[in-house]
PDB file of C-alpha atoms in Angstrom:
ATOM      1  CA  ASP A   1       0.000   0.000   0.000  1.00  0.00           C
ATOM      2  CA  ALA A   2       1.108   3.522  -0.766  1.00  0.00           C
ATOM      3  CA  LYS A   3       2.356   5.405   2.267  1.00  0.00           C
ATOM      4  CA  THR A   4       1.367   8.794   0.926  1.00  0.00           C
ATOM      5  CA  THR A   5      -1.768  10.915   0.614  1.00  0.00           C
ATOM      6  CA  GLN A   6      -2.275  13.323  -2.261  1.00  0.00           C
ATOM      7  CA  PRO A   7      -5.229  15.360  -3.499  1.00  0.00           C
ATOM      8  CA  THR A   8      -7.096  13.616  -6.263  1.00  0.00           C
ATOM      9  CA  SER A   9      -6.907  16.532  -8.669  1.00  0.00           C
ATOM     10  CA  MET A  10      -5.694  20.111  -9.027  1.00  0.00           C
ATOM     11  CA  ASP A  11      -5.873  22.869 -11.585  1.00  0.00           C
ATOM     12  CA  CYS A  12      -3.193  25.416 -12.375  1.00  0.00           C
ATOM     13  CA  ALA A  13      -3.108  28.341 -14.785  1.00  0.00           C
ATOM     14  CA  GLU A  14      -0.508  28.184 -17.522  1.00  0.00           C
ATOM     15  CA  GLY A  15       2.609  30.141 -16.609  1.00  0.00           C
ATOM     16  CA  ARG A  16       1.885  30.046 -12.889  1.00  0.00           C
ATOM     17  CA  ALA A  17       3.613  27.871 -10.315  1.00  0.00           C
ATOM     18  CA  ALA A  18       2.004  24.516  -9.631  1.00  0.00           C
ATOM     19  CA  ASN A  19       2.346  23.403  -6.013  1.00  0.00           C
ATOM     20  CA  LEU A  20       1.504  19.751  -5.459  1.00  0.00           C
ATOM     21  CA  PRO A  21       1.261  18.645  -1.821  1.00  0.00           C
ATOM     22  CA  CYS A  22       1.932  15.207  -0.401  1.00  0.00           C
ATOM     23  CA  ASN A  23       1.438  13.898   3.115  1.00  0.00           C
ATOM     24  CA  HIS A  24       3.667  11.102   4.379  1.00  0.00           C
ATOM     25  CA  SER A  25       3.165  11.264   8.128  1.00  0.00           C
ATOM     26  CA  THR A  26       4.490   7.741   8.747  1.00  0.00           C
ATOM     27  CA  ILE A  27       7.741   8.232   6.847  1.00  0.00           C
ATOM     28  CA  SER A  28      10.787   6.536   8.366  1.00  0.00           C
ATOM     29  CA  GLY A  29      14.146   8.187   8.845  1.00  0.00           C
ATOM     30  CA  ASN A  30      15.739   6.276   5.981  1.00  0.00           C
ATOM     31  CA  GLU A  31      12.925   6.738   3.476  1.00  0.00           C
ATOM     32  CA  TYR A  32      13.307   9.097   0.558  1.00  0.00           C
ATOM     33  CA  VAL A  33      10.516  11.098  -1.066  1.00  0.00           C
ATOM     34  CA  TYR A  34      10.282  10.516  -4.822  1.00  0.00           C
ATOM     35  CA  TRP A  35       8.122  12.245  -7.397  1.00  0.00           C
ATOM     36  CA  TYR A  36       7.171  10.781 -10.751  1.00  0.00           C
ATOM     37  CA  ARG A  37       4.621  11.910 -13.279  1.00  0.00           C
ATOM     38  CA  GLN A  38       2.693  10.119 -15.998  1.00  0.00           C
ATOM     39  CA  ILE A  39       1.572  12.075 -19.004  1.00  0.00           C
ATOM     40  CA  HIS A  40      -1.396  10.504 -20.771  1.00  0.00           C
ATOM     41  CA  SER A  41      -0.490   7.259 -22.569  1.00  0.00           C
ATOM     42  CA  GLN A  42       3.185   7.501 -21.620  1.00  0.00           C
ATOM     43  CA  GLY A  43       5.402   5.734 -19.104  1.00  0.00           C
ATOM     44  CA  PRO A  44       6.054   7.276 -15.701  1.00  0.00           C
ATOM     45  CA  GLN A  45       8.768   9.929 -15.778  1.00  0.00           C
ATOM     46  CA  TYR A  46      11.165  10.537 -12.902  1.00  0.00           C
ATOM     47  CA  ILE A  47      11.080  14.129 -11.642  1.00  0.00           C
ATOM     48  CA  ILE A  48      13.028  14.496  -8.415  1.00  0.00           C
ATOM     49  CA  HIS A  49      13.732  12.919  -5.049  1.00  0.00           C
ATOM     50  CA  GLY A  50      15.077  13.942  -1.669  1.00  0.00           C
ATOM     51  CA  LEU A  51      15.687  12.787   1.880  1.00  0.00           C
ATOM     52  CA  LYS A  52      15.391  15.861   4.093  1.00  0.00           C
ATOM     53  CA  ASN A  53      16.946  18.806   2.324  1.00  0.00           C
ATOM     54  CA  ASN A  54      15.112  20.764  -0.314  1.00  0.00           C
ATOM     55  CA  GLU A  55      16.099  19.787  -3.843  1.00  0.00           C
ATOM     56  CA  THR A  56      15.937  21.521  -7.196  1.00  0.00           C
ATOM     57  CA  ASN A  57      16.626  20.367 -10.732  1.00  0.00           C
ATOM     58  CA  GLU A  58      15.747  21.526 -14.215  1.00  0.00           C
ATOM     59  CA  MET A  59      12.215  20.179 -13.919  1.00  0.00           C
ATOM     60  CA  ALA A  60      11.048  21.071 -10.431  1.00  0.00           C
ATOM     61  CA  SER A  61      11.764  21.876  -6.803  1.00  0.00           C
ATOM     62  CA  LEU A  62      11.023  19.622  -3.858  1.00  0.00           C
ATOM     63  CA  ILE A  63      10.313  21.189  -0.493  1.00  0.00           C
ATOM     64  CA  ILE A  64      10.302  18.794   2.478  1.00  0.00           C
ATOM     65  CA  THR A  65       9.066  19.994   5.838  1.00  0.00           C
ATOM     66  CA  GLU A  66      11.437  19.867   8.770  1.00  0.00           C
ATOM     67  CA  ASP A  67       9.544  17.002  10.396  1.00  0.00           C
ATOM     68  CA  ARG A  68       9.496  15.252   7.004  1.00  0.00           C
ATOM     69  CA  LYS A  69       5.802  14.442   7.338  1.00  0.00           C
ATOM     70  CA  SER A  70       4.877  16.299   4.196  1.00  0.00           C
ATOM     71  CA  SER A  71       6.383  17.708   1.039  1.00  0.00           C
ATOM     72  CA  THR A  72       5.513  19.905  -1.908  1.00  0.00           C
ATOM     73  CA  LEU A  73       6.533  19.528  -5.527  1.00  0.00           C
ATOM     74  CA  ILE A  74       6.801  22.870  -7.264  1.00  0.00           C
ATOM     75  CA  LEU A  75       6.686  23.324 -11.016  1.00  0.00           C
ATOM     76  CA  PRO A  76       7.779  26.978 -11.238  1.00  0.00           C
ATOM     77  CA  HIS A  77       6.146  27.891 -14.550  1.00  0.00           C
ATOM     78  CA  ALA A  78       3.571  25.293 -15.513  1.00  0.00           C
ATOM     79  CA  THR A  79       2.910  24.673 -19.202  1.00  0.00           C
ATOM     80  CA  LEU A  80       0.156  22.739 -20.912  1.00  0.00           C
ATOM     81  CA  ARG A  81       2.609  19.856 -21.347  1.00  0.00           C
ATOM     82  CA  ASP A  82       2.831  19.520 -17.577  1.00  0.00           C
ATOM     83  CA  THR A  83      -0.732  18.186 -17.485  1.00  0.00           C
ATOM     84  CA  ALA A  84      -0.273  14.715 -16.017  1.00  0.00           C
ATOM     85  CA  VAL A  85      -0.810  12.494 -13.002  1.00  0.00           C
ATOM     86  CA  TYR A  86       1.841  13.209 -10.360  1.00  0.00           C
ATOM     87  CA  TYR A  87       2.876  10.467  -7.963  1.00  0.00           C
ATOM     88  CA  CYS A  88       4.512  11.041  -4.598  1.00  0.00           C
ATOM     89  CA  ILE A  89       6.269   7.906  -3.320  1.00  0.00           C
ATOM     90  CA  VAL A  90       8.285   7.174  -0.205  1.00  0.00           C
ATOM     91  CA  ARG A  91      10.755   4.346  -0.220  1.00  0.00           C
ATOM     92  CA  VAL A  92      13.968   3.133   1.307  1.00  0.00           C
ATOM     93  CA  VAL A  93      16.832   3.196  -1.153  1.00  0.00           C
ATOM     94  CA  ASN A  94      18.131  -0.291  -0.661  1.00  0.00           C
ATOM     95  CA  TYR A  95      17.929  -3.770  -2.039  1.00  0.00           C
ATOM     96  CA  GLY A  96      14.476  -5.102  -2.686  1.00  0.00           C
ATOM     97  CA  GLN A  97      12.543  -1.910  -2.188  1.00  0.00           C
ATOM     98  CA  ASN A  98      10.281  -1.169  -5.105  1.00  0.00           C
ATOM     99  CA  PHE A  99       8.190   1.837  -5.989  1.00  0.00           C
ATOM    100  CA  VAL A 100       4.605   1.614  -4.748  1.00  0.00           C
ATOM    101  CA  PHE A 101       2.456   3.936  -6.820  1.00  0.00           C
ATOM    102  CA  GLY A 102      -0.748   5.330  -5.339  1.00  0.00           C
ATOM    103  CA  PRO A 103      -3.493   7.044  -7.330  1.00  0.00           C
ATOM    104  CA  GLY A 104      -1.520  10.318  -7.510  1.00  0.00           C
ATOM    105  CA  THR A 105      -2.744  13.844  -8.244  1.00  0.00           C
ATOM    106  CA  ARG A 106      -4.170  14.639 -11.634  1.00  0.00           C
ATOM    107  CA  LEU A 107      -2.818  18.109 -12.478  1.00  0.00           C
ATOM    108  CA  SER A 108      -4.595  20.015 -15.209  1.00  0.00           C
ATOM    109  CA  VAL A 109      -2.773  23.063 -16.549  1.00  0.00           C
ATOM    110  CA  LEU A 110      -5.322  25.421 -18.031  1.00  0.00           C
ATOM    111  CA  PRO A 111      -4.682  27.996 -20.788  1.00  0.00           C
TER     112      PRO A 111
ATOM    113  CA  ASP B   1      18.442   7.217 -28.445  1.00  0.00           C
ATOM    114  CA  THR B   2      15.482   5.984 -26.393  1.00  0.00           C
ATOM    115  CA  ALA B   3      16.668   4.874 -22.968  1.00  0.00           C
ATOM    116  CA  VAL B   4      14.070   2.172 -22.297  1.00  0.00           C
ATOM    117  CA  SER B   5      12.140   0.787 -25.248  1.00  0.00           C
ATOM    118  CA  GLN B   6       9.366  -1.757 -25.523  1.00  0.00           C
ATOM    119  CA  THR B   7       7.851  -3.699 -28.398  1.00  0.00           C
ATOM    120  CA  PRO B   8       5.180  -3.964 -29.471  1.00  0.00           C
ATOM    121  CA  LYS B   9       3.411  -0.752 -28.509  1.00  0.00           C
ATOM    122  CA  TYR B  10       0.016  -2.386 -29.015  1.00  0.00           C
ATOM    123  CA  LEU B  11      -0.898  -6.066 -28.795  1.00  0.00           C
ATOM    124  CA  VAL B  12      -4.361  -7.460 -29.485  1.00  0.00           C
ATOM    125  CA  THR B  13      -4.808 -11.192 -29.101  1.00  0.00           C
ATOM    126  CA  GLN B  14      -7.293 -13.939 -28.307  1.00  0.00           C
ATOM    127  CA  MET B  15      -7.823 -15.630 -24.982  1.00  0.00           C
ATOM    128  CA  GLY B  16      -5.664 -18.691 -24.550  1.00  0.00           C
ATOM    129  CA  ASN B  17      -2.814 -17.467 -26.737  1.00  0.00           C
ATOM    130  CA  ASP B  18       0.797 -17.137 -25.631  1.00  0.00           C
ATOM    131  CA  LYS B  19       2.533 -13.813 -26.235  1.00  0.00           C
ATOM    132  CA  SER B  20       5.762 -12.024 -25.434  1.00  0.00           C
ATOM    133  CA  ILE B  21       6.591  -8.374 -24.831  1.00  0.00           C
ATOM    134  CA  LYS B  22      10.159  -7.232 -25.300  1.00  0.00           C
ATOM    135  CA  CYS B  23      12.078  -4.610 -23.353  1.00  0.00           C
ATOM    136  CA  GLU B  24      15.511  -3.170 -24.003  1.00  0.00           C
ATOM    137  CA  GLN B  25      17.478  -0.538 -22.100  1.00  0.00           C
ATOM    138  CA  ASN B  26      20.618   1.224 -23.333  1.00  0.00           C
ATOM    139  CA  LEU B  27      21.454   2.878 -20.016  1.00  0.00           C
ATOM    140  CA  GLY B  28      23.885   0.231 -18.868  1.00  0.00           C
ATOM    141  CA  HIS B  29      21.660  -0.521 -15.895  1.00  0.00           C
ATOM    142  CA  ASP B  30      21.907  -3.737 -13.928  1.00  0.00           C
ATOM    143  CA  THR B  31      18.297  -4.093 -12.810  1.00  0.00           C
ATOM    144  CA  MET B  32      15.090  -4.264 -14.834  1.00  0.00           C
ATOM    145  CA  TYR B  33      11.443  -4.419 -13.882  1.00  0.00           C
ATOM    146  CA  TRP B  34       7.990  -5.122 -15.197  1.00  0.00           C
ATOM    147  CA  TYR B  35       4.942  -3.220 -13.989  1.00  0.00           C
ATOM    148  CA  LYS B  36       1.247  -3.644 -14.796  1.00  0.00           C
ATOM    149  CA  GLN B  37      -1.188  -0.737 -14.996  1.00  0.00           C
ATOM    150  CA  ASP B  38      -4.783  -1.882 -15.026  1.00  0.00           C
ATOM    151  CA  SER B  39      -7.962  -0.118 -16.095  1.00  0.00           C
ATOM    152  CA  LYS B  40      -8.153   1.687 -12.765  1.00  0.00           C
ATOM    153  CA  LYS B  41      -4.729   3.168 -13.538  1.00  0.00           C
ATOM    154  CA  PHE B  42      -2.969   1.656 -10.535  1.00  0.00           C
ATOM    155  CA  LEU B  43       0.644   0.830 -11.335  1.00  0.00           C
ATOM    156  CA  LYS B  44       1.898  -2.350  -9.659  1.00  0.00           C
ATOM    157  CA  ILE B  45       5.266  -4.051  -9.680  1.00  0.00           C
ATOM    158  CA  MET B  46       5.310  -7.550 -11.155  1.00  0.00           C
ATOM    159  CA  PHE B  47       8.993  -8.465 -11.232  1.00  0.00           C
ATOM    160  CA  SER B  48      12.388  -7.037 -10.524  1.00  0.00           C
ATOM    161  CA  TYR B  49      15.422  -8.771 -11.966  1.00  0.00           C
ATOM    162  CA  ASN B  50      19.164  -8.397 -12.062  1.00  0.00           C
ATOM    163  CA  ASN B  51      22.009 -10.757 -12.772  1.00  0.00           C
ATOM    164  CA  LYS B  52      21.768 -12.114  -9.311  1.00  0.00           C
ATOM    165  CA  GLU B  53      18.154 -12.574  -8.485  1.00  0.00           C
ATOM    166  CA  LEU B  54      14.603 -12.571  -9.716  1.00  0.00           C
ATOM    167  CA  ILE B  55      12.102 -11.126  -7.288  1.00  0.00           C
ATOM    168  CA  ILE B  56       8.521 -12.003  -8.066  1.00  0.00           C
ATOM    169  CA  ASN B  57       5.476 -10.232  -6.732  1.00  0.00           C
ATOM    170  CA  GLU B  58       3.573 -13.071  -5.113  1.00  0.00           C
ATOM    171  CA  THR B  59       0.293 -11.933  -6.625  1.00  0.00           C
ATOM    172  CA  VAL B  60       1.554 -12.488 -10.192  1.00  0.00           C
ATOM    173  CA  PRO B  61       0.201 -15.726 -11.753  1.00  0.00           C
ATOM    174  CA  ASN B  62       2.819 -18.209 -12.865  1.00  0.00           C
ATOM    175  CA  ARG B  63       1.542 -17.790 -16.421  1.00  0.00           C
ATOM    176  CA  PHE B  64       3.782 -14.713 -16.447  1.00  0.00           C
ATOM    177  CA  SER B  65       7.493 -15.345 -16.766  1.00  0.00           C
ATOM    178  CA  PRO B  66      10.331 -12.863 -17.295  1.00  0.00           C
ATOM    179  CA  LYS B  67      13.201 -13.920 -19.506  1.00  0.00           C
ATOM    180  CA  SER B  68      16.497 -12.066 -19.684  1.00  0.00           C
ATOM    181  CA  PRO B  69      18.834 -13.041 -22.530  1.00  0.00           C
ATOM    182  CA  ASP B  70      21.350 -10.428 -21.363  1.00  0.00           C
ATOM    183  CA  LYS B  71      21.659  -7.482 -19.009  1.00  0.00           C
ATOM    184  CA  ALA B  72      20.086  -5.040 -21.469  1.00  0.00           C
ATOM    185  CA  HIS B  73      16.937  -7.042 -22.144  1.00  0.00           C
ATOM    186  CA  LEU B  74      14.059  -8.312 -20.033  1.00  0.00           C
ATOM    187  CA  ASN B  75      11.201  -9.886 -21.953  1.00  0.00           C
ATOM    188  CA  LEU B  76       7.832 -10.802 -20.494  1.00  0.00           C
ATOM    189  CA  HIS B  77       6.254 -14.030 -21.658  1.00  0.00           C
ATOM    190  CA  ILE B  78       2.604 -14.670 -20.923  1.00  0.00           C
ATOM    191  CA  ASN B  79       1.003 -18.100 -21.338  1.00  0.00           C
ATOM    192  CA  SER B  80      -2.690 -18.835 -21.756  1.00  0.00           C
ATOM    193  CA  LEU B  81      -3.788 -15.219 -21.875  1.00  0.00           C
ATOM    194  CA  GLU B  82      -6.946 -14.293 -19.985  1.00  0.00           C
ATOM    195  CA  LEU B  83      -9.332 -11.347 -20.325  1.00  0.00           C
ATOM    196  CA  GLY B  84      -8.049  -9.940 -17.042  1.00  0.00           C
ATOM    197  CA  ASP B  85      -4.552  -9.680 -18.438  1.00  0.00           C
ATOM    198  CA  SER B  86      -5.681  -6.701 -20.534  1.00  0.00           C
ATOM    199  CA  ALA B  87      -3.647  -3.764 -19.260  1.00  0.00           C
ATOM    200  CA  VAL B  88      -0.684  -1.563 -20.029  1.00  0.00           C
ATOM    201  CA  TYR B  89       2.638  -3.194 -19.197  1.00  0.00           C
ATOM    202  CA  PHE B  90       5.631  -1.000 -18.421  1.00  0.00           C
ATOM    203  CA  CYS B  91       9.254  -2.000 -18.352  1.00  0.00           C
ATOM    204  CA  ALA B  92      11.713  -0.032 -16.226  1.00  0.00           C
ATOM    205  CA  SER B  93      15.388  -0.138 -15.353  1.00  0.00           C
ATOM    206  CA  SER B  94      17.716   1.207 -12.682  1.00  0.00           C
ATOM    207  CA  GLN B  95      21.447   1.306 -12.111  1.00  0.00           C
ATOM    208  CA  ASP B  96      21.086  -1.137  -9.254  1.00  0.00           C
ATOM    209  CA  THR B  97      18.282  -2.434  -7.122  1.00  0.00           C
ATOM    210  CA  GLY B  98      17.031   0.456  -5.046  1.00  0.00           C
ATOM    211  CA  GLU B  99      18.125   3.222  -7.400  1.00  0.00           C
ATOM    212  CA  THR B 100      15.899   5.589  -9.387  1.00  0.00           C
ATOM    213  CA  GLN B 101      13.903   3.743 -12.027  1.00  0.00           C
ATOM    214  CA  TYR B 102      13.389   4.855 -15.618  1.00  0.00           C
ATOM    215  CA  PHE B 103      10.338   3.639 -17.483  1.00  0.00           C
ATOM    216  CA  GLY B 104       9.600   2.600 -21.036  1.00  0.00           C
ATOM    217  CA  PRO B 105       6.618   3.849 -23.056  1.00  0.00           C
ATOM    218  CA  GLY B 106       4.393   0.878 -22.282  1.00  0.00           C
ATOM    219  CA  THR B 107       2.748  -1.976 -24.189  1.00  0.00           C
ATOM    220  CA  ARG B 108      -1.027  -1.900 -24.414  1.00  0.00           C
ATOM    221  CA  LEU B 109      -2.324  -5.461 -24.289  1.00  0.00           C
ATOM    222  CA  LEU B 110      -5.919  -6.247 -25.149  1.00  0.00           C
ATOM    223  CA  VAL B 111      -7.148  -9.799 -24.756  1.00  0.00           C
ATOM    224  CA  LEU B 112     -10.393 -10.600 -26.581  1.00  0.00           C
TER     225      LEU B 112
END
């Protein structure tokens, strides 16, 4: 079972920042927070991951609260191509741990 | 220069047939996976495999069998196809077990 809770859906205006929340109140100290997205009819795409520090790459920023019980994925300037289902996943980075995908958040970027 | 590729993209077949889906990765990764995404859009791990070990999700019927001719390929063979096998099957790979996984484009299987 997924260890995260995400809103079912969200809308965002094109060009604005999209902030996708994720609750993971039972996260363990050695579990990372991963974000993937799945654009319609495509395979899941890795976005970013982090342990406790905030992370940023060319796609997005990941903000993890100090208690690590929640996080936010930020797409700084959403485009129509960012419309997708976004999955927040927590997992231990070690042998045998696989990704458990929940239902995710369906983000619709509106023109 | 696709990192993880799958063939075919679409597969329509009759109940009872045997079929294979192929997956290739050119990332030099050591571990490959198969996932199933059903009509409710839940993505579930079926297998993870590297040179050392095959890990099978216990809920996967034994009609499904992964076959790896070499480190860059992990094919999925399905015997005696059933209606409930209709789904999208995704292959993925990672540098090692536990690392970030990269997914292929999916194979859409429809069993009639």
